[in-house]
mmCIF file of C-alpha atoms and ligand atoms in Angstrom:
data_model
loop_
_atom_site.group_PDB
_atom_site.id
_atom_site.type_symbol
_atom_site.label_atom_id
_atom_site.label_comp_id
_atom_site.label_asym_id
_atom_site.label_seq_id
_atom_site.Cartn_x
_atom_site.Cartn_y
_atom_site.Cartn_z
ATOM 1 C CA MET A 1 -13.749 -2.265 -15.461
ATOM 2 C CA LYS A 2 -12.652 -2.067 -11.813
ATOM 3 C CA PRO A 3 -11.434 0.754 -9.605
ATOM 4 C CA MET A 4 -7.660 0.967 -9.505
ATOM 5 C CA LEU A 5 -5.292 2.635 -6.995
ATOM 6 C CA ILE A 6 -1.638 3.324 -8.024
ATOM 7 C CA ALA A 7 0.398 4.006 -4.956
ATOM 8 C CA GLY A 8 4.089 5.005 -4.739
ATOM 9 C CA ASN A 9 6.085 4.156 -1.697
ATOM 10 C CA TRP A 10 9.170 6.368 -1.852
ATOM 11 C CA LYS A 11 10.613 4.641 1.259
ATOM 12 C CA MET A 12 13.798 6.392 2.729
ATOM 13 C CA ASN A 13 14.450 8.108 -0.567
ATOM 14 C CA THR A 14 14.360 11.729 -1.848
ATOM 15 C CA THR A 15 15.893 14.878 -0.317
ATOM 16 C CA ALA A 16 13.494 17.811 -0.257
ATOM 17 C CA GLU A 17 14.688 18.962 -3.567
ATOM 18 C CA GLU A 18 14.259 15.550 -5.177
ATOM 19 C CA ALA A 19 10.823 15.107 -3.641
ATOM 20 C CA THR A 20 9.821 18.431 -5.075
ATOM 21 C CA THR A 21 10.930 17.499 -8.622
ATOM 22 C CA LEU A 22 9.346 14.039 -8.467
ATOM 23 C CA ALA A 23 5.997 15.344 -7.177
ATOM 24 C CA GLN A 24 5.861 18.180 -9.694
ATOM 25 C CA GLN A 25 6.571 15.682 -12.549
ATOM 26 C CA ILE A 26 3.896 13.391 -11.395
ATOM 27 C CA VAL A 27 1.263 16.159 -10.984
ATOM 28 C CA SER A 28 2.005 17.686 -14.254
ATOM 29 C CA GLY A 29 2.190 14.151 -16.000
ATOM 30 C CA ILE A 30 -1.456 13.493 -15.229
ATOM 31 C CA ALA A 31 -2.721 17.154 -15.281
ATOM 32 C CA ASN A 32 -4.176 17.005 -18.654
ATOM 33 C CA VAL A 33 -5.145 13.382 -19.027
ATOM 34 C CA SER A 34 -8.623 11.903 -18.190
ATOM 35 C CA LEU A 35 -7.982 9.465 -15.374
ATOM 36 C CA LYS A 36 -10.154 6.887 -13.748
ATOM 37 C CA SER A 37 -7.484 5.371 -11.529
ATOM 38 C CA LYS A 38 -6.623 6.948 -8.199
ATOM 39 C CA VAL A 39 -2.976 8.032 -7.679
ATOM 40 C CA LEU A 40 -1.204 8.182 -4.294
ATOM 41 C CA VAL A 41 2.348 9.199 -3.287
ATOM 42 C CA CYS A 42 3.926 8.272 0.033
ATOM 43 C CA PRO A 43 7.053 10.327 0.597
ATOM 44 C CA PRO A 44 9.283 10.145 3.743
ATOM 45 C CA PHE A 45 7.981 12.130 6.575
ATOM 46 C CA THR A 46 10.432 15.086 6.093
ATOM 47 C CA ASN A 47 8.970 15.718 2.654
ATOM 48 C CA ILE A 48 5.218 15.339 3.325
ATOM 49 C CA SER A 49 4.782 19.033 3.984
ATOM 50 C CA THR A 50 6.538 20.076 0.763
ATOM 51 C CA VAL A 51 4.766 17.384 -1.401
ATOM 52 C CA SER A 52 1.434 18.347 0.232
ATOM 53 C CA GLN A 53 1.684 21.823 -1.183
ATOM 54 C CA ILE A 54 2.542 20.509 -4.646
ATOM 55 C CA VAL A 55 -0.251 17.941 -4.854
ATOM 56 C CA ASN A 56 -2.751 20.379 -3.407
ATOM 57 C CA GLY A 57 -5.636 20.747 -5.840
ATOM 58 C CA SER A 58 -4.303 17.976 -8.045
ATOM 59 C CA ARG A 59 -5.525 14.463 -8.446
ATOM 60 C CA VAL A 60 -2.546 13.212 -6.599
ATOM 61 C CA MET A 61 -3.386 11.956 -3.045
ATOM 62 C CA LEU A 62 -0.882 12.010 -0.217
ATOM 63 C CA GLY A 63 0.024 9.264 2.241
ATOM 64 C CA SER A 64 2.596 8.465 4.764
ATOM 65 C CA GLN A 65 4.760 5.279 5.277
ATOM 66 C CA ASN A 66 3.992 4.850 8.974
ATOM 67 C CA CYS A 67 2.358 6.451 11.978
ATOM 68 C CA HIS A 68 2.025 6.034 15.781
ATOM 69 C CA PHE A 69 -1.222 4.966 17.120
ATOM 70 C CA GLU A 70 -1.421 7.574 19.853
ATOM 71 C CA PRO A 71 -2.550 11.009 18.892
ATOM 72 C CA LYS A 72 0.223 12.839 20.753
ATOM 73 C CA GLY A 73 2.672 12.624 23.660
ATOM 74 C CA ALA A 74 6.089 11.588 24.763
ATOM 75 C CA PHE A 75 7.025 9.307 21.882
ATOM 76 C CA THR A 76 10.263 10.582 20.660
ATOM 77 C CA GLY A 77 10.893 10.262 17.029
ATOM 78 C CA GLU A 78 7.256 9.250 16.130
ATOM 79 C CA ILE A 79 4.676 10.850 13.920
ATOM 80 C CA SER A 80 0.935 11.069 14.910
ATOM 81 C CA LEU A 81 -2.163 10.870 12.849
ATOM 82 C CA PRO A 82 -3.372 14.473 13.557
ATOM 83 C CA MET A 83 0.033 15.646 12.210
ATOM 84 C CA LEU A 84 -0.476 13.718 9.071
ATOM 85 C CA LYS A 85 -4.002 14.896 8.793
ATOM 86 C CA SER A 86 -2.999 18.483 9.192
ATOM 87 C CA LEU A 87 -0.868 18.113 6.058
ATOM 88 C CA ALA A 88 -3.786 16.575 4.074
ATOM 89 C CA CYS A 89 -2.561 12.982 4.210
ATOM 90 C CA THR A 90 -5.338 10.584 3.435
ATOM 91 C CA HIS A 91 -3.541 7.194 3.583
ATOM 92 C CA VAL A 92 -1.017 5.427 5.799
ATOM 93 C CA ILE A 93 0.957 2.345 4.780
ATOM 94 C CA ILE A 94 1.246 0.050 7.752
ATOM 95 C CA GLY A 95 2.809 -3.384 8.256
ATOM 96 C CA HIS A 96 5.275 -3.019 5.376
ATOM 97 C CA SER A 97 7.603 -6.081 5.490
ATOM 98 C CA GLU A 98 10.586 -3.723 5.983
ATOM 99 C CA ARG A 99 8.986 -2.420 9.188
ATOM 100 C CA ARG A 100 8.149 -5.916 10.265
ATOM 101 C CA ALA A 101 11.706 -7.233 9.639
ATOM 102 C CA TYR A 102 13.859 -4.269 10.650
ATOM 103 C CA PHE A 103 11.673 -2.561 13.366
ATOM 104 C CA HIS A 104 10.135 -5.730 14.695
ATOM 105 C CA GLU A 105 6.469 -4.601 14.123
ATOM 106 C CA SER A 106 4.042 -7.275 15.118
ATOM 107 C CA ASP A 107 0.519 -7.940 13.709
ATOM 108 C CA GLU A 108 -0.839 -6.771 17.109
ATOM 109 C CA LEU A 109 0.867 -3.415 16.759
ATOM 110 C CA ILE A 110 -0.309 -3.091 13.020
ATOM 111 C CA ASN A 111 -3.761 -3.829 14.318
ATOM 112 C CA LYS A 112 -3.553 -0.975 16.858
ATOM 113 C CA LYS A 113 -2.365 1.384 14.141
ATOM 114 C CA ALA A 114 -5.268 0.226 11.678
ATOM 115 C CA HIS A 115 -7.825 1.058 14.385
ATOM 116 C CA ALA A 116 -6.130 4.458 15.078
ATOM 117 C CA ILE A 117 -6.033 5.402 11.421
ATOM 118 C CA LEU A 118 -9.651 4.423 10.764
ATOM 119 C CA GLY A 119 -10.695 6.274 13.813
ATOM 120 C CA ALA A 120 -8.817 9.362 12.626
ATOM 121 C CA GLY A 121 -10.726 9.219 9.324
ATOM 122 C CA LEU A 122 -7.680 8.122 7.086
ATOM 123 C CA GLN A 123 -7.239 4.881 5.194
ATOM 124 C CA PRO A 124 -4.791 2.232 6.311
ATOM 125 C CA ILE A 125 -2.873 0.312 3.439
ATOM 126 C CA ILE A 126 -2.244 -2.868 5.264
ATOM 127 C CA CYS A 127 0.721 -4.920 3.879
ATOM 128 C CA ILE A 128 0.821 -8.571 4.151
ATOM 129 C CA GLY A 129 2.988 -11.270 2.483
ATOM 130 C CA GLU A 130 5.157 -14.304 2.902
ATOM 131 C CA THR A 131 8.855 -14.688 2.923
ATOM 132 C CA LEU A 132 10.674 -16.918 0.450
ATOM 133 C CA GLU A 133 11.290 -19.621 3.165
ATOM 134 C CA GLN A 134 7.473 -19.505 4.012
ATOM 135 C CA ARG A 135 6.540 -19.904 0.407
ATOM 136 C CA GLN A 136 9.079 -22.665 -0.126
ATOM 137 C CA SER A 137 7.643 -24.588 2.856
ATOM 138 C CA ASN A 138 4.050 -24.231 1.538
ATOM 139 C CA LYS A 139 2.995 -21.800 4.315
ATOM 140 C CA THR A 140 1.980 -18.954 2.167
ATOM 141 C CA PHE A 141 -1.757 -19.206 2.855
ATOM 142 C CA ASP A 142 -1.277 -19.860 6.495
ATOM 143 C CA VAL A 143 0.842 -16.697 6.784
ATOM 144 C CA LEU A 144 -1.716 -14.608 4.862
ATOM 145 C CA ASP A 145 -4.477 -16.082 6.973
ATOM 146 C CA PHE A 146 -2.651 -15.301 10.168
ATOM 147 C CA GLN A 147 -1.739 -11.791 9.195
ATOM 148 C CA LEU A 148 -5.187 -10.905 7.941
ATOM 149 C CA THR A 149 -6.912 -12.365 11.081
ATOM 150 C CA HIS A 150 -4.758 -10.299 13.414
ATOM 151 C CA CYS A 151 -4.328 -7.138 11.497
ATOM 152 C CA LEU A 152 -8.048 -6.875 10.862
ATOM 153 C CA LYS A 153 -9.148 -7.899 14.333
ATOM 154 C CA GLY A 154 -12.026 -5.932 15.714
ATOM 155 C CA ILE A 155 -12.444 -3.591 12.754
ATOM 156 C CA GLU A 156 -16.134 -2.477 12.686
ATOM 157 C CA PRO A 157 -18.053 -3.150 9.452
ATOM 158 C CA ALA A 158 -18.692 0.558 9.114
ATOM 159 C CA PHE A 159 -14.961 0.971 8.401
ATOM 160 C CA THR A 160 -14.660 -1.736 5.719
ATOM 161 C CA GLN A 161 -14.916 0.686 2.844
ATOM 162 C CA SER A 162 -11.774 2.559 4.132
ATOM 163 C CA VAL A 163 -9.558 -0.515 4.345
ATOM 164 C CA ILE A 164 -6.922 -1.234 1.700
ATOM 165 C CA ILE A 165 -4.860 -4.454 1.529
ATOM 166 C CA ALA A 166 -1.558 -4.679 -0.250
ATOM 167 C CA TYR A 167 -0.173 -8.185 -1.078
ATOM 168 C CA GLU A 168 3.614 -7.891 -1.053
ATOM 169 C CA PRO A 169 5.472 -11.287 -1.205
ATOM 170 C CA VAL A 170 8.669 -10.269 0.771
ATOM 171 C CA TRP A 171 10.923 -12.100 -1.795
ATOM 172 C CA ALA A 172 9.483 -10.021 -4.634
ATOM 173 C CA ILE A 173 10.239 -6.565 -2.956
ATOM 174 C CA GLY A 174 13.130 -4.795 -4.469
ATOM 175 C CA THR A 175 14.589 -7.916 -6.007
ATOM 176 C CA GLY A 176 13.404 -7.445 -9.558
ATOM 177 C CA ILE A 177 11.591 -10.725 -9.417
ATOM 178 C CA ALA A 178 7.923 -10.020 -9.354
ATOM 179 C CA ALA A 179 5.517 -12.875 -8.450
ATOM 180 C CA VAL A 180 4.123 -14.518 -11.643
ATOM 181 C CA PRO A 181 0.451 -13.888 -12.477
ATOM 182 C CA GLU A 182 -0.634 -17.374 -11.268
ATOM 183 C CA GLN A 183 0.930 -16.662 -7.839
ATOM 184 C CA ILE A 184 -0.758 -13.147 -7.630
ATOM 185 C CA ASP A 185 -4.102 -14.545 -8.832
ATOM 186 C CA GLU A 186 -4.230 -17.388 -6.175
ATOM 187 C CA ALA A 187 -2.944 -15.115 -3.369
ATOM 188 C CA HIS A 188 -5.463 -12.278 -4.202
ATOM 189 C CA ASN A 189 -8.295 -14.639 -4.458
ATOM 190 C CA PHE A 190 -7.401 -16.115 -1.133
ATOM 191 C CA ILE A 191 -7.181 -12.709 0.411
ATOM 192 C CA ARG A 192 -10.477 -11.670 -1.063
ATOM 193 C CA GLU A 193 -12.232 -14.734 0.506
ATOM 194 C CA LYS A 194 -10.497 -14.184 3.807
ATOM 195 C CA ILE A 195 -11.366 -10.505 4.184
ATOM 196 C CA VAL A 196 -15.009 -11.233 3.229
ATOM 197 C CA SER A 197 -15.040 -13.808 5.984
ATOM 198 C CA ILE A 198 -13.645 -11.372 8.553
ATOM 199 C CA LEU A 199 -15.336 -8.061 7.423
ATOM 200 C CA GLY A 200 -18.399 -9.251 5.595
ATOM 201 C CA ASN A 201 -19.739 -8.788 2.123
ATOM 202 C CA ASP A 202 -18.756 -5.220 1.792
ATOM 203 C CA ALA A 203 -14.993 -6.509 1.683
ATOM 204 C CA LYS A 204 -15.775 -7.517 -1.880
ATOM 205 C CA GLN A 205 -15.053 -3.819 -2.680
ATOM 206 C CA VAL A 206 -11.784 -3.569 -0.551
ATOM 207 C CA PRO A 207 -9.028 -2.742 -2.913
ATOM 208 C CA ILE A 208 -6.202 -5.431 -2.825
ATOM 209 C CA LEU A 209 -2.933 -3.973 -4.329
ATOM 210 C CA TYR A 210 -0.028 -6.074 -5.512
ATOM 211 C CA GLY A 211 3.409 -4.907 -4.571
ATOM 212 C CA GLY A 212 6.925 -6.263 -5.388
ATOM 213 C CA SER A 213 8.980 -5.389 -8.295
ATOM 214 C CA LEU A 214 6.047 -3.908 -10.092
ATOM 215 C CA THR A 215 7.279 -1.912 -13.142
ATOM 216 C CA ASN A 216 6.028 -0.419 -16.421
ATOM 217 C CA GLN A 217 7.074 -3.846 -17.883
ATOM 218 C CA ASN A 218 4.798 -6.108 -16.048
ATOM 219 C CA ALA A 219 2.046 -3.707 -14.837
ATOM 220 C CA ASP A 220 -0.331 -4.694 -17.762
ATOM 221 C CA SER A 221 -0.265 -8.396 -16.918
ATOM 222 C CA VAL A 222 -0.517 -7.882 -13.063
ATOM 223 C CA PHE A 223 -3.438 -5.346 -13.436
ATOM 224 C CA ALA A 224 -5.399 -7.690 -15.748
ATOM 225 C CA ILE A 225 -5.731 -10.159 -12.849
ATOM 226 C CA GLU A 226 -9.266 -10.246 -11.408
ATOM 227 C CA ASN A 227 -8.656 -9.470 -7.734
ATOM 228 C CA VAL A 228 -5.826 -6.909 -8.302
ATOM 229 C CA ASN A 229 -7.060 -3.486 -7.774
ATOM 230 C CA GLY A 230 -3.845 -1.488 -8.267
ATOM 231 C CA GLY A 231 -0.229 -1.545 -7.087
ATOM 232 C CA LEU A 232 2.060 -0.484 -4.371
ATOM 233 C CA ILE A 233 5.179 0.526 -6.104
ATOM 234 C CA GLY A 234 8.715 1.160 -4.542
ATOM 235 C CA GLY A 235 11.611 1.463 -6.934
ATOM 236 C CA ALA A 236 9.639 2.317 -10.074
ATOM 237 C CA SER A 237 7.806 5.064 -8.183
ATOM 238 C CA LEU A 238 10.956 7.071 -7.897
ATOM 239 C CA LYS A 239 11.184 7.728 -11.598
ATOM 240 C CA ALA A 240 8.191 9.881 -12.783
ATOM 241 C CA GLU A 241 8.140 8.456 -16.239
ATOM 242 C CA LEU A 242 7.933 4.852 -15.052
ATOM 243 C CA PHE A 243 5.341 5.777 -12.447
ATOM 244 C CA LEU A 244 3.317 7.534 -15.074
ATOM 245 C CA GLU A 245 3.528 4.545 -17.346
ATOM 246 C CA ILE A 246 2.245 2.327 -14.692
ATOM 247 C CA ILE A 247 -0.625 4.741 -14.153
ATOM 248 C CA GLN A 248 -1.310 4.402 -17.882
ATOM 249 C CA SER A 249 -1.436 0.620 -17.601
ATOM 250 C CA SER A 250 -3.951 0.851 -14.919
ATOM 251 C CA GLU A 251 -6.113 2.990 -17.124
ATOM 252 C CA LYS A 252 -6.598 0.256 -19.575
ATOM 253 C CA ILE A 253 -8.353 -1.698 -16.706
ATOM 254 C CA ALA A 254 -10.033 1.009 -14.682
HETATM 255 P P1 PGA B 301 9.482 -2.550 -4.905
HETATM 256 O O1 PGA B 301 8.869 -2.185 -3.469
HETATM 257 O O2 PGA B 301 8.500 -2.064 -5.990
HETATM 258 O O3 PGA B 301 10.809 -1.638 -5.047
HETATM 259 O O4 PGA B 301 9.676 -3.830 -5.075
HETATM 260 C C1 PGA B 301 7.531 -2.409 -3.327
HETATM 261 C C2 PGA B 301 7.156 -2.107 -1.777
HETATM 262 O O5 PGA B 301 8.082 -2.392 -0.935
HETATM 263 O O6 PGA B 301 6.126 -1.451 -1.475
#
């Protein structure tokens, strides 16, 4: 028995119409089932308002895929935490490897965002993970260590209960090749030890999600791993029936 969080990262997918259908299907898919797991969807910014109305009053929580660390101002094209909060967002994904790779986001910037998110009363989902090259040159744990040390820098113990970590090996994202249970197990154990050393004993309760080609096919075996507390799901979160099956898998553990 462990608390589980199933989070859908829709990335740059869904028109307003598609987002409406997908959100409605997820809400109705869990409406009449008893559920211990928590469920979260993170649509693109343009659909947050629409999805917010659909999930309102349901057990589906709402998150965004990014934010700016300043509350307002001259930052063309950016989205602030008060804006997200006003639409009932409770979570923000930060440090996703796609943002690190394509938009050059550094651990320092991710740390700034983490502080802003926690200060605004929301929960950051801080993504970390090694590239294939880093894994092949045996640098996986060094990379995780570095990312955690910098992303969590200066976070007050009082905020520990709001932090969420997602381990997403870059080589497993969108490739159809998920990490195998042994790889996930050792990475999550390492992350658990590291966050306890940074944030203190309360970090034993911090959810560590796995992400990277997580599907209805491998969810059972991934969720059974001791320090896995849910999943951050890309591709398979765009089809309601797959996402709902993954939620069902997590229920066997929760
Ligand atoms: P994927 O993406 O499930 O499509 O591999 C996961 C993620 O990037 O969060």
